[in-house]
mmCIF file of C-alpha atoms in Angstrom:
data_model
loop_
_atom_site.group_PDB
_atom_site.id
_atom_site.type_symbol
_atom_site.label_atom_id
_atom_site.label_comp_id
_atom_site.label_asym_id
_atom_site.label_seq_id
_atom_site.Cartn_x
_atom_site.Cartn_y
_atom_site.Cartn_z
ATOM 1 C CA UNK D 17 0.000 0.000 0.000
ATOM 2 C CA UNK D 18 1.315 3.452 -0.874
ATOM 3 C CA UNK D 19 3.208 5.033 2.149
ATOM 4 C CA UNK D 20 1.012 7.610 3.970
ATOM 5 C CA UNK D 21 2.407 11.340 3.102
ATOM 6 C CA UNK D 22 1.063 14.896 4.105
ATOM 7 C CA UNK D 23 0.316 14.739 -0.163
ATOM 8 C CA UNK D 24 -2.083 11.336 0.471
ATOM 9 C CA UNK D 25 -3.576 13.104 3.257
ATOM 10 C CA UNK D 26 -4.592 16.065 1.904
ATOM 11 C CA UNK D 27 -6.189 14.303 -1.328
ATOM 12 C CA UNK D 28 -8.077 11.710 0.625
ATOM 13 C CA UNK D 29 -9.428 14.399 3.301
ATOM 14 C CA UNK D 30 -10.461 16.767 0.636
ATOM 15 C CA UNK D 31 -12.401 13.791 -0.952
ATOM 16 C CA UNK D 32 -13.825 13.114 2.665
ATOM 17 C CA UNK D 33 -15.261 16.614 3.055
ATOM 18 C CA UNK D 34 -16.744 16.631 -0.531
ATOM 19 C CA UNK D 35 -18.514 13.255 -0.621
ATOM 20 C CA UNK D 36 -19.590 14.302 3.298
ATOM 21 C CA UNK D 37 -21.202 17.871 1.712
ATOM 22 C CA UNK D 38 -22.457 16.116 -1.223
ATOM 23 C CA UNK D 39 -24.167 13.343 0.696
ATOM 24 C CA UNK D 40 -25.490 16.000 3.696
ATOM 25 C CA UNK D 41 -27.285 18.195 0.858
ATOM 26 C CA UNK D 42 -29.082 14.988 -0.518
ATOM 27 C CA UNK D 43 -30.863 14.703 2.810
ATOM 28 C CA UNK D 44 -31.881 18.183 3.234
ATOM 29 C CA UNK D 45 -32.743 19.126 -1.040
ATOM 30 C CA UNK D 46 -35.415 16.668 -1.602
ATOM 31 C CA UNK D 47 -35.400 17.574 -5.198
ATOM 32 C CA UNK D 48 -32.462 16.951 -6.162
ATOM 33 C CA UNK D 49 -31.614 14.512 -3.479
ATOM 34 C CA UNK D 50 -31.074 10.948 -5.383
ATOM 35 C CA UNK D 51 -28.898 13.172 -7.637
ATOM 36 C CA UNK D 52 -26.424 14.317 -4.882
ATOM 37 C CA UNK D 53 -26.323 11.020 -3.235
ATOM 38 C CA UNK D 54 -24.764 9.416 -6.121
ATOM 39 C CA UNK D 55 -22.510 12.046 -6.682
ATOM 40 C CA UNK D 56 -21.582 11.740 -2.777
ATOM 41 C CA UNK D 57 -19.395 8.380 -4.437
ATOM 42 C CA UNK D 58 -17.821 10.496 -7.211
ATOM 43 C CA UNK D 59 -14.977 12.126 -4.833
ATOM 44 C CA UNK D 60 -14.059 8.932 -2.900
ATOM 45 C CA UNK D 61 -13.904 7.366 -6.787
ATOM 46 C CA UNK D 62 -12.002 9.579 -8.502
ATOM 47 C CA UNK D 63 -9.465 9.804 -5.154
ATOM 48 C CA UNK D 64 -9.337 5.810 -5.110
ATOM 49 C CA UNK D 65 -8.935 5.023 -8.821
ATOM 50 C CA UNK D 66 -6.550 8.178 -9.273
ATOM 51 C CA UNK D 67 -4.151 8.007 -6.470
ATOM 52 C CA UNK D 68 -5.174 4.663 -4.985
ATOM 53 C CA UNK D 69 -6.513 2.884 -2.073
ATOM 54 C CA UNK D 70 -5.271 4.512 1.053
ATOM 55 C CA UNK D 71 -6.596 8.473 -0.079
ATOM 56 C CA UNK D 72 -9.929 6.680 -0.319
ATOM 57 C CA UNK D 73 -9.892 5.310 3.006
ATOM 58 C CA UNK D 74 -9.043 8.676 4.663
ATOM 59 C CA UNK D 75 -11.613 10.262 2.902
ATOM 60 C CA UNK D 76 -14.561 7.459 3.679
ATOM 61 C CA UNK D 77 -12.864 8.085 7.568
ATOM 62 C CA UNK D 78 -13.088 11.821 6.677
ATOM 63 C CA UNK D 79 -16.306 11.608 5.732
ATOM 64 C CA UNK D 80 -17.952 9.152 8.153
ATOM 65 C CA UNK D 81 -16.634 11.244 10.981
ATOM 66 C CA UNK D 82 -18.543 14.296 9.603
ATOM 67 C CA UNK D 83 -21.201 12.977 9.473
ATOM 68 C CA UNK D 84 -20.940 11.468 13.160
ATOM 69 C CA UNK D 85 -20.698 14.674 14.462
ATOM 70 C CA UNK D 86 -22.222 16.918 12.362
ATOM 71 C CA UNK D 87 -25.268 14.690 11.157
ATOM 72 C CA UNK D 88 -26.328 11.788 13.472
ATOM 73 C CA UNK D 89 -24.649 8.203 14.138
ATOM 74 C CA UNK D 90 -27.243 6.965 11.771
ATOM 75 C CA UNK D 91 -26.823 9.679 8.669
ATOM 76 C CA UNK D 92 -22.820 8.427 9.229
ATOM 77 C CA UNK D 93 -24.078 4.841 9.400
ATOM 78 C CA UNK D 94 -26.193 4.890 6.015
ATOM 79 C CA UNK D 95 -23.491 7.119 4.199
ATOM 80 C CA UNK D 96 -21.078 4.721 4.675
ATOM 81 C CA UNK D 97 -22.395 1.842 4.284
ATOM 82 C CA UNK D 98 -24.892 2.055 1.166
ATOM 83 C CA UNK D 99 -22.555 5.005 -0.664
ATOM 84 C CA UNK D 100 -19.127 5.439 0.166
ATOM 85 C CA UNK D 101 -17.310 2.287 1.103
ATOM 86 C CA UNK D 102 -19.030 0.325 -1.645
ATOM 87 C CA UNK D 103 -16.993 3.422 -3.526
ATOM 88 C CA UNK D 104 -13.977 2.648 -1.986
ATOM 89 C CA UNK D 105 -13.723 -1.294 -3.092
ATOM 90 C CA UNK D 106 -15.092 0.002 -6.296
ATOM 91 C CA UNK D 107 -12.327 1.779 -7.309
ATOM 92 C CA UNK D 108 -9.567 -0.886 -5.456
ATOM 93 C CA UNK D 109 -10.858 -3.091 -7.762
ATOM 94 C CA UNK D 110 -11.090 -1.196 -10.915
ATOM 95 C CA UNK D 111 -6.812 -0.663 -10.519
ATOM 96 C CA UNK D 112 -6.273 -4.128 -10.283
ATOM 97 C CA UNK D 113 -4.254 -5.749 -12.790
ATOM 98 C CA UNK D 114 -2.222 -8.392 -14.008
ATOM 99 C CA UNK D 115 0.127 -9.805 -16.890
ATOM 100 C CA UNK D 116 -2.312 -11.008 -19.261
ATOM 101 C CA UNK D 117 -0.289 -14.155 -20.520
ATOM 102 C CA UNK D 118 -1.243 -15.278 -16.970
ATOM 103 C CA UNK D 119 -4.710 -15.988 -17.984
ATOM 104 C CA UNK D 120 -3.810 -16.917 -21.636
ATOM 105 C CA UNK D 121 -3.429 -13.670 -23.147
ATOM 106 C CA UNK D 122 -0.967 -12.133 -24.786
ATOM 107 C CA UNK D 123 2.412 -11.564 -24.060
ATOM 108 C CA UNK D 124 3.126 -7.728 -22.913
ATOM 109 C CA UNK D 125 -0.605 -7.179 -22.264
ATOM 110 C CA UNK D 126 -2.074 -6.121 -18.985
ATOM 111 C CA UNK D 127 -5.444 -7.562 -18.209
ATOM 112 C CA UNK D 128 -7.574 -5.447 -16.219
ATOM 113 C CA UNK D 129 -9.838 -7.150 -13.249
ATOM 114 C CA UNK D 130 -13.167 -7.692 -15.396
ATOM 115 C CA UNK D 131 -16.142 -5.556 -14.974
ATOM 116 C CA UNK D 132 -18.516 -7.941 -14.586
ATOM 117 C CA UNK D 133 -17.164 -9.443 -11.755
ATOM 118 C CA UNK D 134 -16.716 -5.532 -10.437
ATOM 119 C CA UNK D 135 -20.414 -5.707 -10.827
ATOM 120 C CA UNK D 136 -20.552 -8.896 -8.869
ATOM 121 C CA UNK D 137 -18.533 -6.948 -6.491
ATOM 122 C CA UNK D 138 -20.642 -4.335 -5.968
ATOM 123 C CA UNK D 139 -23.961 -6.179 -6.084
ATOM 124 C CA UNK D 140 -22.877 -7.996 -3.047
ATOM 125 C CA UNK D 141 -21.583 -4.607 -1.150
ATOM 126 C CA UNK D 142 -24.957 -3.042 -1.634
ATOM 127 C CA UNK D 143 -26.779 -6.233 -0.098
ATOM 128 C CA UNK D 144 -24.959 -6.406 2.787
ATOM 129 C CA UNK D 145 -25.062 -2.863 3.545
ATOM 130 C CA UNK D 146 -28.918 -2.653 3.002
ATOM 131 C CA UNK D 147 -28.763 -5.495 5.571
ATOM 132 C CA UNK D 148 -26.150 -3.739 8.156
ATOM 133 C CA UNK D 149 -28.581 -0.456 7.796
ATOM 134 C CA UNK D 150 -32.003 -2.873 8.038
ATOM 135 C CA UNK D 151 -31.254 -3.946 11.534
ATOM 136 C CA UNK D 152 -29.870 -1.320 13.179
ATOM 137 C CA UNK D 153 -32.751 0.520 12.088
ATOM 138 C CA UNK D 154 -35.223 -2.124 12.747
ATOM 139 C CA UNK D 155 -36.274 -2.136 9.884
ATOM 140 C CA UNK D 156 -39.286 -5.082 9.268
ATOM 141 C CA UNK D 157 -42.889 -5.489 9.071
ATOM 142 C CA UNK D 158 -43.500 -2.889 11.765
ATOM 143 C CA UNK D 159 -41.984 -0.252 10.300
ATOM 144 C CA UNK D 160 -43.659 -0.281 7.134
ATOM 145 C CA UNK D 161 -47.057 -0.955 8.627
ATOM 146 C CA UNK D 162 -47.253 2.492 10.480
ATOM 147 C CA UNK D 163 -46.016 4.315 7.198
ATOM 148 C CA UNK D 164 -49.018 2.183 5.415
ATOM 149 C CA UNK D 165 -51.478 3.195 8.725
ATOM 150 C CA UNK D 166 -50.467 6.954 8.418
ATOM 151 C CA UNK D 167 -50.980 6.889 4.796
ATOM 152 C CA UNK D 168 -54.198 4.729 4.840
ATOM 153 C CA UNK D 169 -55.367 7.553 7.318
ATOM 154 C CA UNK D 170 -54.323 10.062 5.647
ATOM 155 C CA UNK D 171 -56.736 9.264 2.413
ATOM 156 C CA UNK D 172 -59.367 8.340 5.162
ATOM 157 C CA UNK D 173 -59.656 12.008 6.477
ATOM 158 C CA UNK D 174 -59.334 13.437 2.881
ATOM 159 C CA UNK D 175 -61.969 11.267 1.791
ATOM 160 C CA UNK D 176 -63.640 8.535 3.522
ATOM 161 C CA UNK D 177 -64.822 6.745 0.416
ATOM 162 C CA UNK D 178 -61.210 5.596 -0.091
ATOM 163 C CA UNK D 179 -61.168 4.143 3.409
ATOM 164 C CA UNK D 180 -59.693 0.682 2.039
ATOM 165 C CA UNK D 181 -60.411 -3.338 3.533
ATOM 166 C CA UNK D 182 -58.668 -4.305 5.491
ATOM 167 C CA UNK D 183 -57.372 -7.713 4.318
ATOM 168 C CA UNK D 184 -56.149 -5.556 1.146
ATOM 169 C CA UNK D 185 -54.675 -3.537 3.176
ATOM 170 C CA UNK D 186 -52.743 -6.089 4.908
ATOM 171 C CA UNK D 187 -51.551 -7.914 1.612
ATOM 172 C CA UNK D 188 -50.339 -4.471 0.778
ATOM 173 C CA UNK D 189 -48.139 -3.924 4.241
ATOM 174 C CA UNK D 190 -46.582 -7.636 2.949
ATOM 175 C CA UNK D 191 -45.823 -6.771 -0.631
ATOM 176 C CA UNK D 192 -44.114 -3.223 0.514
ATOM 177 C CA UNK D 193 -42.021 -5.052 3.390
ATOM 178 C CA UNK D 194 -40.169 -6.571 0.445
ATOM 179 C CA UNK D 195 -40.549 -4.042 -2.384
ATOM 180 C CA UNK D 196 -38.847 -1.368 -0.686
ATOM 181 C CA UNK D 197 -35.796 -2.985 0.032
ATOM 182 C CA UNK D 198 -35.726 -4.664 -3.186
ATOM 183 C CA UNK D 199 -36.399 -0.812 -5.426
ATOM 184 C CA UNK D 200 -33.331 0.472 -2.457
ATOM 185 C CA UNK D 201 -31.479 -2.559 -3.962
ATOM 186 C CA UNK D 202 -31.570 -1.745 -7.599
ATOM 187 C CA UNK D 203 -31.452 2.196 -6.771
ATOM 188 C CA UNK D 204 -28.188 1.898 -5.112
ATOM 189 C CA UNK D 205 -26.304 -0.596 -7.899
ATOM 190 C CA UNK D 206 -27.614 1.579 -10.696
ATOM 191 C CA UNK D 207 -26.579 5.003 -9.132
ATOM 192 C CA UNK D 208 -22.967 3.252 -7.541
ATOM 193 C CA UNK D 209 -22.195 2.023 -11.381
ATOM 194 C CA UNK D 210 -22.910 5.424 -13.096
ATOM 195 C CA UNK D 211 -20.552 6.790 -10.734
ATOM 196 C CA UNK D 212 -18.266 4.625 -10.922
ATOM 197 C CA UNK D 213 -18.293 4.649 -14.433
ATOM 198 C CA UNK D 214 -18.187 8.926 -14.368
ATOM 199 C CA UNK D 215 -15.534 8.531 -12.443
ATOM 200 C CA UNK D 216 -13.780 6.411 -14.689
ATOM 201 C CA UNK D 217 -14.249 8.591 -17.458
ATOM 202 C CA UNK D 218 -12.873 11.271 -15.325
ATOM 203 C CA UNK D 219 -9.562 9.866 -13.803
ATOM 204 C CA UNK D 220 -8.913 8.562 -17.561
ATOM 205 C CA UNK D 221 -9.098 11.763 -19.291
ATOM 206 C CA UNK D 222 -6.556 13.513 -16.358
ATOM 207 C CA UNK D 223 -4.592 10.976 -16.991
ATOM 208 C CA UNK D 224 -4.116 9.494 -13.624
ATOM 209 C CA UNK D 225 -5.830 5.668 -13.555
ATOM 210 C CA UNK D 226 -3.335 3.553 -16.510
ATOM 211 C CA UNK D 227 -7.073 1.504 -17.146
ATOM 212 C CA UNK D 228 -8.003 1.628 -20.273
ATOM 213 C CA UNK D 229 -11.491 3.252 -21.658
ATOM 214 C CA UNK D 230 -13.784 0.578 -22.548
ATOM 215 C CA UNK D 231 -17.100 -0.048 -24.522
ATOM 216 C CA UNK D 232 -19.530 -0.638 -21.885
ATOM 217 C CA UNK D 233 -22.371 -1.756 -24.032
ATOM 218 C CA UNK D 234 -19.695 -4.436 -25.002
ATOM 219 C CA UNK D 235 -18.399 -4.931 -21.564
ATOM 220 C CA UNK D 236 -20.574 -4.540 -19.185
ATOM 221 C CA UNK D 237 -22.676 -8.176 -18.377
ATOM 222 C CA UNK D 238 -23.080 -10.316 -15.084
ATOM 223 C CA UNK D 239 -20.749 -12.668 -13.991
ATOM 224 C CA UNK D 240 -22.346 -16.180 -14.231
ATOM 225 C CA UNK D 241 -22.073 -16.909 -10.615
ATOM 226 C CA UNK D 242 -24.521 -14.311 -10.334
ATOM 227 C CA UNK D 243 -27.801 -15.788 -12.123
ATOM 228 C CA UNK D 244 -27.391 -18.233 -8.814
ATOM 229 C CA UNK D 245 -26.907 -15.519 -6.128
ATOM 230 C CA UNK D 246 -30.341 -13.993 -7.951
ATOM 231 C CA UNK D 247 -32.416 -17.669 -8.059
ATOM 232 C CA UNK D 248 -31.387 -18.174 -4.350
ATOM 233 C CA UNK D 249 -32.709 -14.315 -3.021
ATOM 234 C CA UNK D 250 -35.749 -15.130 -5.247
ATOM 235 C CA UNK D 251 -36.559 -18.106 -3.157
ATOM 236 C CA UNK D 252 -35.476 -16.666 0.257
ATOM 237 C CA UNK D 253 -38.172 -14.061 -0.280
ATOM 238 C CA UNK D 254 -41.114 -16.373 -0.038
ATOM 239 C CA UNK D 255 -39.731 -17.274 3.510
ATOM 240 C CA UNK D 256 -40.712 -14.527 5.054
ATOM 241 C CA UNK D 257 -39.275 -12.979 8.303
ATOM 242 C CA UNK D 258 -35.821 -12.256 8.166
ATOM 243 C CA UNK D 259 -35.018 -14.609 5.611
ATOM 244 C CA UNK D 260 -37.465 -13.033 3.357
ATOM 245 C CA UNK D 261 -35.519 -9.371 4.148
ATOM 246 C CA UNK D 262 -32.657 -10.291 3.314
ATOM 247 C CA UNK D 263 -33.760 -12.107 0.054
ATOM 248 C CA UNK D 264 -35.599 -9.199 -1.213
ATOM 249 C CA UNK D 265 -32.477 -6.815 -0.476
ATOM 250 C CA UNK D 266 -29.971 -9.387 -2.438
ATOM 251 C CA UNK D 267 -32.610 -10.168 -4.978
ATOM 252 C CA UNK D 268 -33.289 -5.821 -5.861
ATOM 253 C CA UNK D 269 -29.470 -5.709 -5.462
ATOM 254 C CA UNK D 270 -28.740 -8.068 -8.027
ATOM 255 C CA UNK D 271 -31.943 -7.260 -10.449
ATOM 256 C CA UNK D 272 -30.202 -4.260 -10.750
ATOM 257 C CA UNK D 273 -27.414 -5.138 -12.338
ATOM 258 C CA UNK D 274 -28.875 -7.784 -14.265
ATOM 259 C CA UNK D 275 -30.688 -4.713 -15.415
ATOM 260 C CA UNK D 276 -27.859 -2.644 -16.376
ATOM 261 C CA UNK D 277 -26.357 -5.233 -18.477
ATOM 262 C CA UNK D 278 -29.653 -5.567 -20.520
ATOM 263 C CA UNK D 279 -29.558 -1.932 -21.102
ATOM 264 C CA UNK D 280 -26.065 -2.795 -22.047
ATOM 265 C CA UNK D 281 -27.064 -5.189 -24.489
ATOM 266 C CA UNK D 282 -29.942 -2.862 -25.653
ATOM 267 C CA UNK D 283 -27.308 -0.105 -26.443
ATOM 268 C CA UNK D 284 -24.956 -2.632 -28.028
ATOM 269 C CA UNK D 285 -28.081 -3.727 -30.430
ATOM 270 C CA UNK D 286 -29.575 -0.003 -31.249
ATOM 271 C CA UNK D 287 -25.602 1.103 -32.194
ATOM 272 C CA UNK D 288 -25.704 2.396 -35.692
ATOM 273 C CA UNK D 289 -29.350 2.297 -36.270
ATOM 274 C CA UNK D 290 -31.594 4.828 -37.355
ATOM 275 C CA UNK D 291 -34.247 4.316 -34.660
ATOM 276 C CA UNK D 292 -30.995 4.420 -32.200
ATOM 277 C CA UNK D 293 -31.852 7.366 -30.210
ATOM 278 C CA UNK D 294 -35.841 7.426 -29.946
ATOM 279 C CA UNK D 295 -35.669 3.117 -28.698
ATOM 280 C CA UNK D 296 -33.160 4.426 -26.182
ATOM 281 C CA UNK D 297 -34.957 7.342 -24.610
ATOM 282 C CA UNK D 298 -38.037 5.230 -24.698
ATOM 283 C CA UNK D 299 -36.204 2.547 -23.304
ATOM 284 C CA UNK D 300 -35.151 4.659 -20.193
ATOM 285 C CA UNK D 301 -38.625 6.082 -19.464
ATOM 286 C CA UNK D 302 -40.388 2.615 -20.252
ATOM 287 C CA UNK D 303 -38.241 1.481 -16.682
ATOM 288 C CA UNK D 304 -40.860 3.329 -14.494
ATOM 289 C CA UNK D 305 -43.310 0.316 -15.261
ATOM 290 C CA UNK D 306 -42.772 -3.234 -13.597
ATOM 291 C CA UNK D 307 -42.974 -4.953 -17.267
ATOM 292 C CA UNK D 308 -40.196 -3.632 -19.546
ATOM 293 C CA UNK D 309 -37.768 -3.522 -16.394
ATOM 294 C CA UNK D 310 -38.597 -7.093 -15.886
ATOM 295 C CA UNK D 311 -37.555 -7.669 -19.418
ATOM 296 C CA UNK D 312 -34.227 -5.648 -19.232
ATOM 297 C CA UNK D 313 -33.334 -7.940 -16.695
ATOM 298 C CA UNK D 314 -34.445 -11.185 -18.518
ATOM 299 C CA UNK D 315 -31.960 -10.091 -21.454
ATOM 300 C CA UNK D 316 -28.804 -9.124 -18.987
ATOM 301 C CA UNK D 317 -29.858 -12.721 -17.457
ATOM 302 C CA UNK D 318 -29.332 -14.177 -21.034
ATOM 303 C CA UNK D 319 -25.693 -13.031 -21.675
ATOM 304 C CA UNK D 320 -23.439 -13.419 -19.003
ATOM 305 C CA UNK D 321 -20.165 -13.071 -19.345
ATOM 306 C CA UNK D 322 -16.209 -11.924 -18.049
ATOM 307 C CA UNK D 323 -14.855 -8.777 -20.777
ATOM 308 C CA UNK D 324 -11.553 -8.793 -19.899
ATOM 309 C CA UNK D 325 -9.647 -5.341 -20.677
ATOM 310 C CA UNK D 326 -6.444 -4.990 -22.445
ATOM 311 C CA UNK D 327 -3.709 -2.312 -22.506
ATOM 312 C CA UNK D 328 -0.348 -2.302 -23.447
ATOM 313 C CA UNK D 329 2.723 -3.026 -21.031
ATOM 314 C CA UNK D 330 3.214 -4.760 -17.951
ATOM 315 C CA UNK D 331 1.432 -4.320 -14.230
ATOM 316 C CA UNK D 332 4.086 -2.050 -12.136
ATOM 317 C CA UNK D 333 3.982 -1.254 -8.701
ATOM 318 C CA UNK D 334 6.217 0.969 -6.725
ATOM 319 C CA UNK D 335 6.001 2.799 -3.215
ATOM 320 C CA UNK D 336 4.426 5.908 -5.754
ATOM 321 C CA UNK D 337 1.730 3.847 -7.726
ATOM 322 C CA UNK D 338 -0.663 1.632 -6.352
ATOM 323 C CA UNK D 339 -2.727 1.496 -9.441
ATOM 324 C CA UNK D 340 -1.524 -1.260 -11.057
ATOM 325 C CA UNK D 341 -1.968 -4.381 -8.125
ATOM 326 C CA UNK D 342 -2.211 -7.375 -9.203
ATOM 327 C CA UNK D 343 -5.083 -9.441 -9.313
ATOM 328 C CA UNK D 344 -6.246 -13.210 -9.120
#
């Protein structure tokens, strides 16, 4: 790991205070609040896949200790867990590297560690945060039952026609126990990847991460593994209980980036058409409805796959550049 300098300092605590101001104005703007909590992962990115792991710890400490005492244990808690140290093992693993005639490639080729198994990565991060944040919240049938009550009452005392039974009422408490951590799920891997891949974009361009550019409608798919971790939360949610939680949370976690690979696919397809542009921007507004997101994620469940990215030269590593560790 790179030695720890008054330089690594400064770059990591800088990226501390900017993904702690970013994430603090998502919870007081509501209207632009899902925006500024994805960008809250931008600094910790660019500071981790620039200048390497250790400037994104500080700044994840950085920021986390913010929000401790300038926030609430809880604001700190959530931060961290769902946003910025996902961030952090994001960009670890997007400078990982390794000779690529150690896979089979060619000689004086470095393979880069594959981005669907980043995806895999990061699928898995957001599940087990949703579940570190779910029980220290309490977060279960109860919880969602008073926000159904309140709202139930709520259309009561506006109009008492649309006072509703109660058996449907209670099927509905059921289904939203599940949906919301399943739609948290898929939020968080969707807005975690475009950050990532901003962030990419970003560190290429100033020239300080060595991995190469690549075609994400041609890259980005599942790892295989995956299509089991997605059957299994699938089942686990007809368990109920706990079980059931934590199913739904893996299962939205995964859906969503079984989702971004079919829009992956879908932009790989529609390249060089005519009808390119209109089937794309329909494509992205058609994911408000339950259907054609269902059958995004069918088609990133049909192609899964490991891209493996290529650049020229061999992995180096010195006290100065951590960006080029091997991987295995």
């Amino acid at each position: 790991m790179k030695t720890l300098n008054a330089r690594t300092l400064l770059i990591g605590a800088l990226s501390g205070v900017a993904a702690f101001a970013l994430a603090y104005a998502a919870g007081v703007t509501v209207l632009f609040s899902t925006l500024l909590a994805a960008a809250s992962a931008l600094p910790i990115l660019i500071a981790g896949l620039g200048y390497g792991l250790l400037p994104a710890i500080v700044g994840i400490v950085v920021a986390g200790a913010l929000g401790l005492a300038l926030a609430s244990p809880f604001f700190a808690l959530y931060t961290l867990a769902v946003t910025l140290i996902p961030a952090g093992w994001l960009s670890h693993l997007g400078n990982l590297a390794r000779p690529a005639s150690e896979i089979g490639g060619p000689e004086g080729q470095m393979a880069w560690y594959p981005l669907a198994d980043i995806m895999m990565h990061l699928c898995a991060a957001v599940t087990l945060a949703l579940i570190v944040v779910g029980a220290v919240a309490g977060y279960g049938p109860e919880t969602t039952g008073q926000i159904i009550d309140a709202f139930a009452a709520a259309l009561t005392a506006e109009n008492p026609e649309l006072a509703g039974d109660a058996a449907v009422i209670a099927q509905f408490k059921s289904m939203f126990t599940l949906l919301l951590p399943m739609v948290q799920g898929a939020t968080s891997v969707i807005l975690l990847f475009v950050a990532f891949h901003f962030a990419s974009r970003i560190a290429i361009a100033s020239g300080l991460s060595n991995r190469p550019r690549e075609d994400v409608a041609v890259a980005l798919r599942m790892n295989t593994n995956a299509i089991f971790v997605f059957l299994a939360a699938l089942v686990a949610t007809f368990f109920g209980g706990t079980i059931g939680l934590i199913g739904a949370a893996c299962l939205g976690a995964f859906g969503g980036g079984f989702l971004l690979a079919g829009l992956a696919r879908m932009h790989l397809a529609a390249r060089g058409k005519s009808w390119a542009v209109p089937v794309i921007i329909l494509s992205y507004l058609s994911l408000i409805f339950t259907f054609p997101a269902l059958v995004f994620i069918t088609m990133g469940l049909l192609d899964t796959r490991r891209a493996i990215a290529l650049s020229p030269g061999a992995p180096t590593k010195n006290d100065d550049d951590e960006r080029n560790e091997p991987w295995t």
